Amino acid sequence: MRNKIFGRMALLLWPLVFLTALLAGTSCSLPMRDEASSNPTVTISPKPVDYKRKVKVTISGSGFEPKQELGLLVVMGGAPSDIGGLVEPKPVTNEKGEFSSVWVIDREIRRKLLAPTSHTIEVTDEEWTPLATATLVFKKPEKEEKKK
């Protein structure tokens, strides 16, 4: 009999526990995943980049999770493209959450996939969630004088 009464009281009091926590401004939910301790940043150098074939561009960043594999997205030819396979080394952060990769831009200019303007490079996690962006800025090519 006592167990039956205790069970009913527990059923009646259980919602009060959550209501009290809610009114007190605390949460009874499970903790969320830890956020990164700092905001990731990305830089591109040189700035601006010469618009010519075989130009080397360094893409580097910090503030990411340690040992994190990253994606690098840029719009080329009107479609988002992952250039993570075109850079050396592949974009994976070190123990400090930093990375640095070099992209040799050649076919992208030859095939006119990148115009001599500015392009946003988006750094993503493995699930394509955007983490940081940087702008790749090309110098407008100088017009060559025709030889007489």
Coordinates of C-alpha atoms in Angstrom, one line a residue:
M1 CA 0.0 0.0 0.0
R2 CA 2.8 2.4 0.9
N3 CA 4.5 1.8 -2.5
K4 CA 1.3 2.5 -4.3
I5 CA 0.9 5.9 -2.5
F6 CA 4.5 6.8 -3.1
G7 CA 4.2 6.0 -6.8
R8 CA 1.2 8.2 -7.2
M9 CA 2.9 11.0 -5.3
A10 CA 6.0 10.7 -7.5
L11 CA 3.8 11.0 -10.6
L12 CA 2.2 14.1 -9.2
L13 CA 5.5 15.7 -8.1
W14 CA 7.6 14.9 -11.1
P15 CA 6.1 17.7 -13.3
L16 CA 6.7 20.2 -10.5
V17 CA 10.5 19.4 -10.6
F18 CA 10.6 20.4 -14.2
L19 CA 8.4 23.4 -13.7
T20 CA 10.5 24.6 -10.8
A21 CA 13.7 24.3 -12.9
L22 CA 12.0 26.1 -15.8
L23 CA 10.8 29.0 -13.6
A24 CA 14.3 29.2 -11.9
G25 CA 15.9 29.6 -15.3
T26 CA 17.8 26.4 -15.3
S27 CA 17.6 23.6 -17.7
C28 CA 16.9 19.9 -17.2
S29 CA 17.9 18.9 -20.7
L30 CA 21.0 17.1 -21.8
P31 CA 24.1 19.3 -22.4
M32 CA 24.7 20.4 -25.9
R33 CA 27.9 19.7 -27.9
D34 CA 30.8 22.0 -26.9
E35 CA 31.3 24.9 -29.3
A36 CA 34.7 25.7 -30.6
S37 CA 36.7 27.9 -28.2
S38 CA 37.4 30.5 -30.8
N39 CA 35.9 31.6 -34.1
P40 CA 37.8 30.0 -37.1
T41 CA 39.5 32.4 -39.5
V42 CA 40.8 31.9 -43.0
T43 CA 43.4 33.9 -44.9
I44 CA 44.4 33.9 -48.6
S45 CA 47.8 35.1 -49.8
P46 CA 49.0 36.8 -51.8
K47 CA 46.3 39.4 -51.9
P48 CA 45.5 40.3 -54.7
V49 CA 46.5 37.2 -56.8
D50 CA 47.9 37.6 -60.3
Y51 CA 45.4 36.3 -62.9
K52 CA 47.7 34.0 -64.7
R53 CA 48.2 30.3 -65.1
K54 CA 50.2 28.3 -62.5
V55 CA 49.8 31.0 -59.9
K56 CA 50.3 29.7 -56.3
V57 CA 47.7 30.7 -53.7
T58 CA 48.1 29.8 -50.0
I59 CA 44.9 29.1 -48.0
S60 CA 45.5 29.0 -44.3
G61 CA 43.4 29.1 -41.2
S62 CA 43.2 28.8 -37.4
G63 CA 40.7 28.4 -34.7
F64 CA 39.4 25.0 -36.0
E65 CA 39.1 21.8 -34.1
P66 CA 42.4 19.8 -33.7
K67 CA 42.9 17.1 -36.4
Q68 CA 39.8 18.2 -38.3
E69 CA 39.4 17.3 -42.0
L70 CA 38.1 20.4 -43.9
G71 CA 36.4 21.0 -47.2
L72 CA 37.2 24.0 -49.4
L73 CA 34.4 25.3 -51.6
V74 CA 34.6 27.9 -54.4
V75 CA 32.1 28.6 -57.2
M76 CA 33.7 27.8 -60.5
G77 CA 31.9 27.8 -63.8
G78 CA 28.7 28.7 -62.0
A79 CA 28.7 25.7 -59.6
P80 CA 30.2 25.1 -56.1
S81 CA 33.3 23.0 -56.4
D82 CA 35.3 21.3 -53.6
I83 CA 39.0 22.2 -54.2
G84 CA 40.2 20.2 -51.2
G85 CA 41.6 17.6 -53.6
L86 CA 43.4 20.3 -55.7
V87 CA 45.5 21.7 -52.8
E88 CA 48.6 20.4 -51.2
P89 CA 48.6 19.2 -48.4
K90 CA 45.0 18.3 -48.0
P91 CA 43.2 20.6 -45.6
V92 CA 43.5 18.9 -42.2
T93 CA 44.2 20.9 -39.1
N94 CA 47.1 20.2 -36.7
E95 CA 46.9 19.8 -32.9
K96 CA 46.4 23.6 -32.6
G97 CA 43.5 23.7 -35.1
E98 CA 45.6 25.3 -37.8
F99 CA 46.1 24.4 -41.5
S100 CA 47.9 25.8 -44.5
S101 CA 47.5 24.5 -48.1
V102 CA 48.7 25.7 -51.5
W103 CA 46.5 25.7 -54.6
V104 CA 48.2 26.0 -57.9
I105 CA 45.6 27.6 -60.1
D106 CA 46.1 26.6 -63.7
R107 CA 43.3 24.7 -65.5
E108 CA 40.7 26.8 -63.7
I109 CA 42.1 29.9 -65.5
R110 CA 42.8 28.1 -68.8
R111 CA 39.3 26.8 -69.0
K112 CA 37.9 30.2 -67.8
L113 CA 36.2 28.6 -64.8
L114 CA 37.5 31.5 -62.6
A115 CA 37.0 35.0 -63.9
P116 CA 39.4 37.8 -63.0
T117 CA 37.2 39.1 -60.2
S118 CA 36.8 38.1 -56.5
H119 CA 35.6 34.7 -55.3
T120 CA 34.6 33.5 -51.9
I121 CA 36.3 30.4 -50.6
E122 CA 34.2 28.6 -47.9
V123 CA 35.8 26.3 -45.4
T124 CA 33.5 23.5 -44.2
D125 CA 33.5 20.5 -41.9
E126 CA 33.1 17.0 -43.2
E127 CA 29.3 17.4 -43.3
W128 CA 29.6 20.6 -45.5
T129 CA 28.7 22.9 -42.6
P130 CA 30.2 26.3 -43.3
L131 CA 32.9 27.3 -40.7
A132 CA 34.7 30.3 -42.2
T133 CA 35.1 32.2 -45.4
A134 CA 37.8 34.2 -47.2
T135 CA 37.9 36.2 -50.4
L136 CA 40.2 35.3 -53.3
V137 CA 40.8 38.5 -55.2
F138 CA 42.4 38.5 -58.6
K139 CA 44.3 41.4 -60.1
K140 CA 42.7 42.4 -63.4
P141 CA 45.1 41.3 -66.1
E142 CA 46.9 44.1 -67.9
K143 CA 46.1 44.3 -71.6
E144 CA 49.1 43.4 -73.7
E145 CA 50.1 45.9 -76.2
K146 CA 49.9 44.7 -79.8
K147 CA 53.3 44.5 -81.5
K148 CA 53.6 46.6 -84.6

